[in-house]
mmCIF file with all atom_site columns, C-alpha atoms in Angstrom:
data_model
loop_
_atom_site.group_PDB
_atom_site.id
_atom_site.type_symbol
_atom_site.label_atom_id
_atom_site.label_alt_id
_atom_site.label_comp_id
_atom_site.label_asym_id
_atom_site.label_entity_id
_atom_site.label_seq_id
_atom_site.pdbx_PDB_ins_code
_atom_site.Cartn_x
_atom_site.Cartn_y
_atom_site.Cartn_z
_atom_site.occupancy
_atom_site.B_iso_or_equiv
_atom_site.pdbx_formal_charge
_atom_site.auth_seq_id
_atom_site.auth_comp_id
_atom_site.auth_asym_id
_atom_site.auth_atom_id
_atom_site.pdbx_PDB_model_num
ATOM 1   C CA . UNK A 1 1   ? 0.000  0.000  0.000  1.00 51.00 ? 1   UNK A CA 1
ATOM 2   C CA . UNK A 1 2   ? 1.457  3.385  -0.745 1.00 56.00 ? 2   UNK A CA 1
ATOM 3   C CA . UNK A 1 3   ? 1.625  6.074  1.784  1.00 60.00 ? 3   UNK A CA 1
ATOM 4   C CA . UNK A 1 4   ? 0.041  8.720  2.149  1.00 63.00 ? 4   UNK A CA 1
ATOM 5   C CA . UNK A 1 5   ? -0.777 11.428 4.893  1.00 58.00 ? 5   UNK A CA 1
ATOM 6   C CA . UNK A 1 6   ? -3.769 9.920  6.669  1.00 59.00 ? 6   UNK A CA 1
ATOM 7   C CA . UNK A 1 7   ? -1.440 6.664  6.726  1.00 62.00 ? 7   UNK A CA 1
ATOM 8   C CA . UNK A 1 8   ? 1.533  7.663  7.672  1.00 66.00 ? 8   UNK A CA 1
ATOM 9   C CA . UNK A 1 9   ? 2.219  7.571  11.495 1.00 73.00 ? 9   UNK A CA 1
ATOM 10  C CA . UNK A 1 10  ? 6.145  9.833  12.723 1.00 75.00 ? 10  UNK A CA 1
ATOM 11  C CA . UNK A 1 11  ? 7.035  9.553  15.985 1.00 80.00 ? 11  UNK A CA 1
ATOM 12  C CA . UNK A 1 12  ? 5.777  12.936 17.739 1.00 83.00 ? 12  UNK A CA 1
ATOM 13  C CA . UNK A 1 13  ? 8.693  14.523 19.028 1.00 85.00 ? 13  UNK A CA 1
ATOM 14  C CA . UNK A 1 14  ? 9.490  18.135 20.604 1.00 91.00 ? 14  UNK A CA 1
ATOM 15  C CA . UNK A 1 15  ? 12.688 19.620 19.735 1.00 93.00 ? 15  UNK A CA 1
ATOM 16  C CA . UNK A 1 16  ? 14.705 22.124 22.548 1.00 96.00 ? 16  UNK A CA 1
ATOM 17  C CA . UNK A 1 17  ? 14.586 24.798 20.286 1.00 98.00 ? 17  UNK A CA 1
ATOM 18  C CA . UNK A 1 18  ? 12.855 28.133 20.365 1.00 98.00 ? 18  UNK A CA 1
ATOM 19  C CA . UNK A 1 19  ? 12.522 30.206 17.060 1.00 98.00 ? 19  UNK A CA 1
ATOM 20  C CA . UNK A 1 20  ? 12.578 33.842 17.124 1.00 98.00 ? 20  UNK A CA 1
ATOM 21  C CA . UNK A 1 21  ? 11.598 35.935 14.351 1.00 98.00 ? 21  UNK A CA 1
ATOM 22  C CA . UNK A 1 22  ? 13.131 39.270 14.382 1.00 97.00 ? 22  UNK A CA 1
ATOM 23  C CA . UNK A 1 23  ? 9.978  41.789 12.245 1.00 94.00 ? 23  UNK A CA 1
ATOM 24  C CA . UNK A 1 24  ? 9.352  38.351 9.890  1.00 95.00 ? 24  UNK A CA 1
ATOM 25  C CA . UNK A 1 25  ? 5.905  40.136 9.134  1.00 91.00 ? 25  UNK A CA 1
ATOM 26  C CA . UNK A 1 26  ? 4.669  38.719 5.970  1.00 93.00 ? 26  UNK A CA 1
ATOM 27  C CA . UNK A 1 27  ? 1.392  36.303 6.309  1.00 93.00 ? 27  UNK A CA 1
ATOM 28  C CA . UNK A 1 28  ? 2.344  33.802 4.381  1.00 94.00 ? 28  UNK A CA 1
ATOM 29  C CA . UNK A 1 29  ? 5.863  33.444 6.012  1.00 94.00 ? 29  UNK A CA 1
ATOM 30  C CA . UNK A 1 30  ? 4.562  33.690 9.438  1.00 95.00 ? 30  UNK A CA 1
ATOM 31  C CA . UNK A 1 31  ? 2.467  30.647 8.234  1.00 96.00 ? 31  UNK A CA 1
ATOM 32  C CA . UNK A 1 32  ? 4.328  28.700 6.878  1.00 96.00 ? 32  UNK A CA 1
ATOM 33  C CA . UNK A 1 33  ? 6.902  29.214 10.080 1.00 97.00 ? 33  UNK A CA 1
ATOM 34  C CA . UNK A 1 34  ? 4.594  27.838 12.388 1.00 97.00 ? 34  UNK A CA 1
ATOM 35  C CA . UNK A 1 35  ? 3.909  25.157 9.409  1.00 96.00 ? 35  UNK A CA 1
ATOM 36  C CA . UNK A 1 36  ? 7.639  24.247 9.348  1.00 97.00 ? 36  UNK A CA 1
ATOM 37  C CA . UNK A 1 37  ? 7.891  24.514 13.311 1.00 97.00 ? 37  UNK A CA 1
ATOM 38  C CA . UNK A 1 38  ? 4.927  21.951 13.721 1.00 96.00 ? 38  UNK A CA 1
ATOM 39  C CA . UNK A 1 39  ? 6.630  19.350 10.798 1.00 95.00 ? 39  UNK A CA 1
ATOM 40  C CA . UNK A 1 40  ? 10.116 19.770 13.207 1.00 96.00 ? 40  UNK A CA 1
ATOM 41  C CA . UNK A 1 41  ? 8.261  19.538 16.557 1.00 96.00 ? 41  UNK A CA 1
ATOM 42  C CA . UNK A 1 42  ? 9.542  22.203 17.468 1.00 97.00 ? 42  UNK A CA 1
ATOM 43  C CA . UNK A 1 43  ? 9.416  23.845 21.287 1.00 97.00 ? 43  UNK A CA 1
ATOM 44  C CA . UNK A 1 44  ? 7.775  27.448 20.806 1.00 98.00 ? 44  UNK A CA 1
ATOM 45  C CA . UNK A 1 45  ? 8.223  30.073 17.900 1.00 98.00 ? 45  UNK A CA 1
ATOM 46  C CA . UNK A 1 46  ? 8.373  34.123 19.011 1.00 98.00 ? 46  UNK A CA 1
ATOM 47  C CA . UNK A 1 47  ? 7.252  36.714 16.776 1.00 97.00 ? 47  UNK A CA 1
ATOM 48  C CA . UNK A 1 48  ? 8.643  39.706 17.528 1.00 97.00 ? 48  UNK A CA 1
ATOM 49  C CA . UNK A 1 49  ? 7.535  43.349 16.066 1.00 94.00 ? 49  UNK A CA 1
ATOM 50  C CA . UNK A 1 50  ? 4.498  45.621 15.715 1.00 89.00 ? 50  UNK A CA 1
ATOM 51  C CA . UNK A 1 51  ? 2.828  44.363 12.445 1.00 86.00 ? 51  UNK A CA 1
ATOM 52  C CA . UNK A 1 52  ? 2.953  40.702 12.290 1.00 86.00 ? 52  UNK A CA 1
ATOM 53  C CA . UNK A 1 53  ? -0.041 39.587 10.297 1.00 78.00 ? 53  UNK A CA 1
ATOM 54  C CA . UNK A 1 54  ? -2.431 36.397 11.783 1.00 83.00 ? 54  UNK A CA 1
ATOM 55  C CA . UNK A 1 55  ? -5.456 36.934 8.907  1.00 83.00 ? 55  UNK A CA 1
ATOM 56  C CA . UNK A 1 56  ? -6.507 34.952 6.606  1.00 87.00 ? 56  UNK A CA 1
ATOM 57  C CA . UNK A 1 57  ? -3.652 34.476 4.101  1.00 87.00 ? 57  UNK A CA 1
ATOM 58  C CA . UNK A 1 58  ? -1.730 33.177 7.200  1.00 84.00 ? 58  UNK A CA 1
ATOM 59  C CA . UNK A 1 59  ? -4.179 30.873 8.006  1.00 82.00 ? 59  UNK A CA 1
ATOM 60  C CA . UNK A 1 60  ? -3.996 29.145 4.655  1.00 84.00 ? 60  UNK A CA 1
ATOM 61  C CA . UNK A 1 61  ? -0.649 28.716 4.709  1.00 85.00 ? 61  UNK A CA 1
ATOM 62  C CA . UNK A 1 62  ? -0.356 27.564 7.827  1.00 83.00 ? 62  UNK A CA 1
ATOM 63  C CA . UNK A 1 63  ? -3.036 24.722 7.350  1.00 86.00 ? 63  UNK A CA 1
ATOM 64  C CA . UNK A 1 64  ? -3.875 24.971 10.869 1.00 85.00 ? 64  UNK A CA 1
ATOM 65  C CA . UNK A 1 65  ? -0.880 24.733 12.938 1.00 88.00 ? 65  UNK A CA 1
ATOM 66  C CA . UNK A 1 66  ? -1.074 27.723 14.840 1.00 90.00 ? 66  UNK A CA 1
ATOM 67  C CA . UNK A 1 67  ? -3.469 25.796 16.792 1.00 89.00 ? 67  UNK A CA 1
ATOM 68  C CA . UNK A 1 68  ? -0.667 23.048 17.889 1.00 91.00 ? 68  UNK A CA 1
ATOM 69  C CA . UNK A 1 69  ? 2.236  25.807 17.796 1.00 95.00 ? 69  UNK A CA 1
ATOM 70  C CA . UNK A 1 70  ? 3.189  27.057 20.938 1.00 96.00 ? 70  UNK A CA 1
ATOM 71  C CA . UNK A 1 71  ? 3.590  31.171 19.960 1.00 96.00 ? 71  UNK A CA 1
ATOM 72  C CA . UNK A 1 72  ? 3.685  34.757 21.507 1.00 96.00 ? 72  UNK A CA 1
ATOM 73  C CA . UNK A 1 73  ? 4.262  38.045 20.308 1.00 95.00 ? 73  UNK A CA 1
ATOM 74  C CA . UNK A 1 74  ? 6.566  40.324 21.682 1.00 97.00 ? 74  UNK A CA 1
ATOM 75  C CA . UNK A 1 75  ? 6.931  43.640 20.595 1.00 96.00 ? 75  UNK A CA 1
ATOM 76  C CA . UNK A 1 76  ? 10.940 44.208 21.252 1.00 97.00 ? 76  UNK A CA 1
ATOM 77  C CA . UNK A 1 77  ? 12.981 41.719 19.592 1.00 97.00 ? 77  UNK A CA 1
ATOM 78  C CA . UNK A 1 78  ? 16.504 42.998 21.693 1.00 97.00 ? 78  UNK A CA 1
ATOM 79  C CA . UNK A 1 79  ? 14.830 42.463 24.864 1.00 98.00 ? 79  UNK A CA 1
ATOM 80  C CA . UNK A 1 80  ? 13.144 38.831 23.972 1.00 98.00 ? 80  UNK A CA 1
ATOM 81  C CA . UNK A 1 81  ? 16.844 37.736 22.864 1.00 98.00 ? 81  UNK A CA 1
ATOM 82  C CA . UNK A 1 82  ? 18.394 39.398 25.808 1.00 98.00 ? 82  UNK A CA 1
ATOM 83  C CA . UNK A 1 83  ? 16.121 37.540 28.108 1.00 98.00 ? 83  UNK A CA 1
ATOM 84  C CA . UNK A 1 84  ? 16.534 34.423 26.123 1.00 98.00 ? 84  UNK A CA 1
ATOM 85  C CA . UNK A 1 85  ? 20.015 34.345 26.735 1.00 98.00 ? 85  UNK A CA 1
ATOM 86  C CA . UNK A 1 86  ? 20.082 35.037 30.327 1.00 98.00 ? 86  UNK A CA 1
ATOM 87  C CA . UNK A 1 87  ? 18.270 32.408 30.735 1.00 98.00 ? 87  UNK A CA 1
ATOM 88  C CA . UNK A 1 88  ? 21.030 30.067 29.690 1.00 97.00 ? 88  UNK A CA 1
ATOM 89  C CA . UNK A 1 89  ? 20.012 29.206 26.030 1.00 98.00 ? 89  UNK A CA 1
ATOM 90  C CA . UNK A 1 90  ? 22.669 29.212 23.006 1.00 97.00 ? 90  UNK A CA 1
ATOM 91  C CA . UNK A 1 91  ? 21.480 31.533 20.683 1.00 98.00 ? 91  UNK A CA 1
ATOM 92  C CA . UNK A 1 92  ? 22.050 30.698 16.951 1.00 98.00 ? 92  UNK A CA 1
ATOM 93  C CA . UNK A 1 93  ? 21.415 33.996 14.266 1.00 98.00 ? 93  UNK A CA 1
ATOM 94  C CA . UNK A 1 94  ? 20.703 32.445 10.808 1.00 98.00 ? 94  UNK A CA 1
ATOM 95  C CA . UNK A 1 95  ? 22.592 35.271 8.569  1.00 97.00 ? 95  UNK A CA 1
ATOM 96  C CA . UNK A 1 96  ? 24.947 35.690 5.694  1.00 94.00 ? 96  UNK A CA 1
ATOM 97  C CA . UNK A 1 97  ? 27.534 38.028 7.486  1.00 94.00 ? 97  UNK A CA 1
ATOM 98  C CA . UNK A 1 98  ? 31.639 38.441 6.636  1.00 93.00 ? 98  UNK A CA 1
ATOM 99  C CA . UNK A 1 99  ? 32.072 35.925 10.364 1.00 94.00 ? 99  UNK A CA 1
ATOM 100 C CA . UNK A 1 100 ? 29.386 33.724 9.800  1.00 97.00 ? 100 UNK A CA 1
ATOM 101 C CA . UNK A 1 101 ? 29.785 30.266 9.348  1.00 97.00 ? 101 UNK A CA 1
ATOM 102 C CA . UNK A 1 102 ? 28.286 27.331 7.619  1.00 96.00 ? 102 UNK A CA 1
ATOM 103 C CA . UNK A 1 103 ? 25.363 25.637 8.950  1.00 96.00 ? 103 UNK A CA 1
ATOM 104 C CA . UNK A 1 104 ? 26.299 22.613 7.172  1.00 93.00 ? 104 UNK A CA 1
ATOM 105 C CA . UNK A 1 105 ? 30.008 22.548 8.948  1.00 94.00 ? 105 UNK A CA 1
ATOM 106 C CA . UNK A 1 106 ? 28.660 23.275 12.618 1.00 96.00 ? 106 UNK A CA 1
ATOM 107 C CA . UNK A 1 107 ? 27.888 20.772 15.312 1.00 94.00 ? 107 UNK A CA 1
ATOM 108 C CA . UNK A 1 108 ? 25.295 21.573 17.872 1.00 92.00 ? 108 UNK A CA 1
ATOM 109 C CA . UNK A 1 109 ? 25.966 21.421 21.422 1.00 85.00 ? 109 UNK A CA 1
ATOM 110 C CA . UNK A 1 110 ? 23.315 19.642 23.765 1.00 84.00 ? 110 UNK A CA 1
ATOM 111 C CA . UNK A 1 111 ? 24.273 21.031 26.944 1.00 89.00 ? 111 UNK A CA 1
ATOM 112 C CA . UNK A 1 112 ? 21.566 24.125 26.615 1.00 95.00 ? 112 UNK A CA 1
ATOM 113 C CA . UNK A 1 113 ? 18.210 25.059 24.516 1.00 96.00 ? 113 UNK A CA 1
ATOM 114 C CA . UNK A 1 114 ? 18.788 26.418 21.335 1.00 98.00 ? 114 UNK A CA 1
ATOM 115 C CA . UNK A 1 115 ? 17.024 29.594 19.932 1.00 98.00 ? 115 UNK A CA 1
ATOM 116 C CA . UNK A 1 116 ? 17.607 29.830 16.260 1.00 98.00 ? 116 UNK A CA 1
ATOM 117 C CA . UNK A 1 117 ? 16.586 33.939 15.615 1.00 98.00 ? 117 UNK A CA 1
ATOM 118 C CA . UNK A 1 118 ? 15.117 34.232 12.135 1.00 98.00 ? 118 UNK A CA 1
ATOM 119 C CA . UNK A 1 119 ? 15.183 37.525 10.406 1.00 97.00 ? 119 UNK A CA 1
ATOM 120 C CA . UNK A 1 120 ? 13.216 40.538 8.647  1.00 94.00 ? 120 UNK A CA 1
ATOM 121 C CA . UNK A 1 121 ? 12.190 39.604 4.809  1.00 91.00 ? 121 UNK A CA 1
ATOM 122 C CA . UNK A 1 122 ? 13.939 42.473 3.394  1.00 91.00 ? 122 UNK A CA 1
ATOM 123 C CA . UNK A 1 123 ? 16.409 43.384 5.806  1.00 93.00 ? 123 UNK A CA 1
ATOM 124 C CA . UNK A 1 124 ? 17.278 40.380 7.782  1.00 95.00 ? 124 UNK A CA 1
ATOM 125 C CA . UNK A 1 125 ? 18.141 40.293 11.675 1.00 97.00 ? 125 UNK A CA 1
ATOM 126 C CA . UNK A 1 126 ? 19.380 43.690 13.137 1.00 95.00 ? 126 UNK A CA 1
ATOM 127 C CA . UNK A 1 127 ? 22.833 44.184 14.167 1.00 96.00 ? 127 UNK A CA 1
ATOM 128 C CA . UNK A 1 128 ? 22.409 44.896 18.050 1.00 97.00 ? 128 UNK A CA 1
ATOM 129 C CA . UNK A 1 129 ? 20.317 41.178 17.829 1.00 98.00 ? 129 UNK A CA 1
ATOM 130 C CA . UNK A 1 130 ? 23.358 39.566 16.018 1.00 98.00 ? 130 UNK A CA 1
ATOM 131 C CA . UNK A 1 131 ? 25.587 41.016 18.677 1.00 97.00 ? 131 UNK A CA 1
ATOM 132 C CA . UNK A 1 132 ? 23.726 39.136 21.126 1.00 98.00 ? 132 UNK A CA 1
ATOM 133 C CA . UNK A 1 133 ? 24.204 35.709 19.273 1.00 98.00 ? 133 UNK A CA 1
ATOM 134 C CA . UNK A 1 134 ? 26.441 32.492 20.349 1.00 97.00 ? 134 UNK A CA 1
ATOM 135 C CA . UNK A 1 135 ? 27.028 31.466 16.899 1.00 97.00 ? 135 UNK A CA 1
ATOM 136 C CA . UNK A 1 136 ? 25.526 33.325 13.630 1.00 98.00 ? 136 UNK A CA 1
ATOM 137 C CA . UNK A 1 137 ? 25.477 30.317 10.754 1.00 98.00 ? 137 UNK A CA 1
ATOM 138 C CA . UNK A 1 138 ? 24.218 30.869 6.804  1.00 97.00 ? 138 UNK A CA 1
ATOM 139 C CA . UNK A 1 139 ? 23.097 28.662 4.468  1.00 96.00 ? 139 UNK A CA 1
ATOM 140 C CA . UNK A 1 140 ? 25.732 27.746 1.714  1.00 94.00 ? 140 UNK A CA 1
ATOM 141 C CA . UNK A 1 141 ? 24.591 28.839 -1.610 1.00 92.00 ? 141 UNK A CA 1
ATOM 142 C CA . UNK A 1 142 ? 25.570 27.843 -5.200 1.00 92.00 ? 142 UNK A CA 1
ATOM 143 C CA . UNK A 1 143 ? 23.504 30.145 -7.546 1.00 92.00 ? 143 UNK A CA 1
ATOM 144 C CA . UNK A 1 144 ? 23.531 33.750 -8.252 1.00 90.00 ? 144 UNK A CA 1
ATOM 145 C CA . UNK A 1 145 ? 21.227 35.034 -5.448 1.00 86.00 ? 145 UNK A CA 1
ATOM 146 C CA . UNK A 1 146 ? 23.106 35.903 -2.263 1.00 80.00 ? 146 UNK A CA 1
ATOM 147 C CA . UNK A 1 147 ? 19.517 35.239 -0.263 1.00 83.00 ? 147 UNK A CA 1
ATOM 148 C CA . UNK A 1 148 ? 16.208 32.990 0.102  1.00 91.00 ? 148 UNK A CA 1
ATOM 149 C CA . UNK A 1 149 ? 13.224 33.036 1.707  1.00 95.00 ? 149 UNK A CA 1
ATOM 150 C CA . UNK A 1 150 ? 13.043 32.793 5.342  1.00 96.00 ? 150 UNK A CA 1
ATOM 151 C CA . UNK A 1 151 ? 10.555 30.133 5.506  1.00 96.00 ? 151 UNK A CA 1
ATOM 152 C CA . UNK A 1 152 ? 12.722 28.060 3.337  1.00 96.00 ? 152 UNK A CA 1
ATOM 153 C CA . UNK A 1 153 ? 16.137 28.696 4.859  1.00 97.00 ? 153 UNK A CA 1
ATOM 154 C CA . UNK A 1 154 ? 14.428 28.204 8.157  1.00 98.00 ? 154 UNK A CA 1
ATOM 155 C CA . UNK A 1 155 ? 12.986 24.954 7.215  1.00 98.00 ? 155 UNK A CA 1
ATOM 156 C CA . UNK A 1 156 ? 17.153 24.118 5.913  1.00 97.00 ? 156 UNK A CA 1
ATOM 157 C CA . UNK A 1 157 ? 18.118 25.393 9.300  1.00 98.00 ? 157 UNK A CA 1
ATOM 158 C CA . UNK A 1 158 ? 15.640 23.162 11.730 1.00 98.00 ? 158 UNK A CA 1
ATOM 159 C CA . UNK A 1 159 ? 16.326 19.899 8.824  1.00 97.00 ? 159 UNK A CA 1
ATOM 160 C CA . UNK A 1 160 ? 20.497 20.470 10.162 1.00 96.00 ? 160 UNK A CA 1
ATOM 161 C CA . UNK A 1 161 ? 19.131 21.308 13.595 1.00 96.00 ? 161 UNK A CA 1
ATOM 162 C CA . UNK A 1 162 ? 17.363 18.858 14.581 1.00 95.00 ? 162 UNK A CA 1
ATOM 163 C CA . UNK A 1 163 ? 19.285 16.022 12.555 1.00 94.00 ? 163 UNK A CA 1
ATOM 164 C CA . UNK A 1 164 ? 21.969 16.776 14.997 1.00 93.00 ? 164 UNK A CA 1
ATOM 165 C CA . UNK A 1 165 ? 20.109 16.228 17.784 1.00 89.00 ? 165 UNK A CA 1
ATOM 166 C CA . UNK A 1 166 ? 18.644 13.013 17.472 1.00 78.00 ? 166 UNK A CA 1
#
């Protein structure tokens, strides 16, 4: 018999990792975050800013999972991070920069949480939030664009992630 999705039965996991998205405002990326967060079983996702959008359009995308997603909003990014890392968690920045380094060359530690911070659709994570990170990783890319979407590099990110952790 071939499988399908009403067939198909994955181990339910949850994952120690806490998304942040730093002004990801777009309704069909905030969708399909919580989407990708409820496929990885992951802990809780954070939207942080003043205009994220939970309408319609985000409901589509997200085929329901903001039901089953643990979420908040918080309006200031810096502090949420801040706070984050006081409370002990390694905080990973998912961002091309001149020191970042290669998701696909760095090994996860298990002795905290991880909070993987997610950034802005045009502008990406803000420099006083990448100061704050433990690690800040990119994606390797092979074509001509120097970028993707965040839903899909997240979805890259938490495949690595939580690979590494099992």
């Amino acid at each position: 018999m071939q499988r399908h999705h009403h067939n198909t039965e994955f181990i339910k996991r949850t994952h120690p990792i806490t998304i942040v998205c730093d002004n990801v405002i777009n309704a069909p990326n905030v969708g399909g975050i919580l989407r990708i967060a409820d496929a990885f079983g992951i802990k809780q996702v954070i939207f942080c800013g003043e205009r994220i959008q939970f309408g319609k359009r985000m409901k589509k995308t997200s085929r329901s999972t903001e039901n089953h997603v643990a979420h908040t909003i918080h309006k200031d990014v810096l502090q949420t991070v801040f706070d984050l890392k006081q409370a002990n968690n390694f905080i990973i920045a998912l961002e091309i920069t001149a020191k970042s380094k290669s998701l696909q060359d760095f090994r996860l530690s298990t002795e905290k949480p991880i909070v993987l911070i997610i950034g802005n659709e045009n502008f990406g994570i803000t420099e006083e939030v990448l100061q704050l990170a433990d690690s800040v990783l990119h994606i390797d890319m092979y074509g001509h664009n120097s970028s993707m979407n965040v839903t899909q590099a997240t979805s890259i990110a938490l495949y690595e992630m939580t690979k590494q952790l099992k």
